[in-house]
């Protein structure tokens, strides 16, 4: 039986830098002091058949430059069906079609992921944001 593995580059459905106040968080959404969000309020998440997937979110430098000198401390994820495991990868780059340099890679196991709820992956160590494009 094929196991479900999700390979994520800075997130699947919603990515949050734990580093703009977001007082509009709905029930079950992460309460982030400051963050850079890819989406709005979530109603659900993708329903994917078993397999390996890679998803990417690109934050251009005009969005990250306001956080220059601050630290990226966590990535928040939301899943409908729980994968067997997740690999969070953070890249930098200035090419709009693909990331460039791997800055961080970390694994999340299935027992660390709640279904139908937000999950936070803490970066160890946190990454310093330099205002460059992040994936």
mmCIF file of C-alpha atoms in Angstrom, residues 60-114:
data_model
loop_
_atom_site.group_PDB
_atom_site.id
_atom_site.type_symbol
_atom_site.label_atom_id
_atom_site.label_comp_id
_atom_site.label_asym_id
_atom_site.label_seq_id
_atom_site.Cartn_x
_atom_site.Cartn_y
_atom_site.Cartn_z
ATOM 1 C CA UNK A 60 8.345 37.990 -3.385
ATOM 2 C CA UNK A 61 10.941 40.344 -1.937
ATOM 3 C CA UNK A 62 8.459 43.251 -1.885
ATOM 4 C CA UNK A 63 6.513 41.252 0.735
ATOM 5 C CA UNK A 64 9.495 39.966 2.732
ATOM 6 C CA UNK A 65 11.541 43.195 2.764
ATOM 7 C CA UNK A 66 9.411 44.665 5.572
ATOM 8 C CA UNK A 67 10.579 41.741 7.759
ATOM 9 C CA UNK A 68 14.268 42.145 6.933
ATOM 10 C CA UNK A 69 16.415 41.459 9.995
ATOM 11 C CA UNK A 70 13.601 39.577 11.773
ATOM 12 C CA UNK A 71 13.410 35.822 12.257
ATOM 13 C CA UNK A 72 11.198 33.234 10.624
ATOM 14 C CA UNK A 73 10.265 31.016 13.571
ATOM 15 C CA UNK A 74 7.417 28.798 12.371
ATOM 16 C CA UNK A 75 5.349 27.583 9.452
ATOM 17 C CA UNK A 76 1.672 26.795 10.027
ATOM 18 C CA UNK A 77 -0.134 24.105 8.024
ATOM 19 C CA UNK A 78 -3.706 22.872 7.679
ATOM 20 C CA UNK A 79 -4.592 19.367 6.417
ATOM 21 C CA UNK A 80 -7.849 17.667 5.494
ATOM 22 C CA UNK A 81 -6.447 14.132 5.220
ATOM 23 C CA UNK A 82 -3.362 13.465 7.248
ATOM 24 C CA UNK A 83 -0.280 12.450 5.304
ATOM 25 C CA UNK A 84 2.164 9.851 6.542
ATOM 26 C CA UNK A 85 4.752 12.581 6.857
ATOM 27 C CA UNK A 86 5.591 16.083 5.742
ATOM 28 C CA UNK A 87 8.853 17.699 4.855
ATOM 29 C CA UNK A 88 8.903 21.490 5.175
ATOM 30 C CA UNK A 89 11.490 23.181 2.986
ATOM 31 C CA UNK A 90 12.277 26.877 2.782
ATOM 32 C CA UNK A 91 14.178 28.268 -0.162
ATOM 33 C CA UNK A 92 15.403 31.660 -1.264
ATOM 34 C CA UNK A 93 15.706 32.869 -4.831
ATOM 35 C CA UNK A 94 15.029 35.675 -7.231
ATOM 36 C CA UNK A 95 13.642 33.627 -10.118
ATOM 37 C CA UNK A 96 9.841 33.829 -10.355
ATOM 38 C CA UNK A 97 9.621 30.321 -11.849
ATOM 39 C CA UNK A 98 11.595 28.248 -9.305
ATOM 40 C CA UNK A 99 13.383 28.550 -5.961
ATOM 41 C CA UNK A 100 17.147 28.789 -5.734
ATOM 42 C CA UNK A 101 18.969 27.944 -2.485
ATOM 43 C CA UNK A 102 17.675 25.605 0.236
ATOM 44 C CA UNK A 103 17.698 27.482 3.555
ATOM 45 C CA UNK A 104 15.859 25.020 5.801
ATOM 46 C CA UNK A 105 14.481 21.489 5.792
ATOM 47 C CA UNK A 106 12.542 19.817 8.589
ATOM 48 C CA UNK A 107 10.303 16.771 8.975
ATOM 49 C CA UNK A 108 6.888 16.494 10.609
ATOM 50 C CA UNK A 109 5.561 13.046 11.521
ATOM 51 C CA UNK A 110 1.919 11.989 11.258
ATOM 52 C CA UNK A 111 1.453 11.940 15.040
ATOM 53 C CA UNK A 112 2.464 15.630 15.138
ATOM 54 C CA UNK A 113 -0.328 16.608 12.714
ATOM 55 C CA UNK A 114 -3.937 17.114 13.743
#
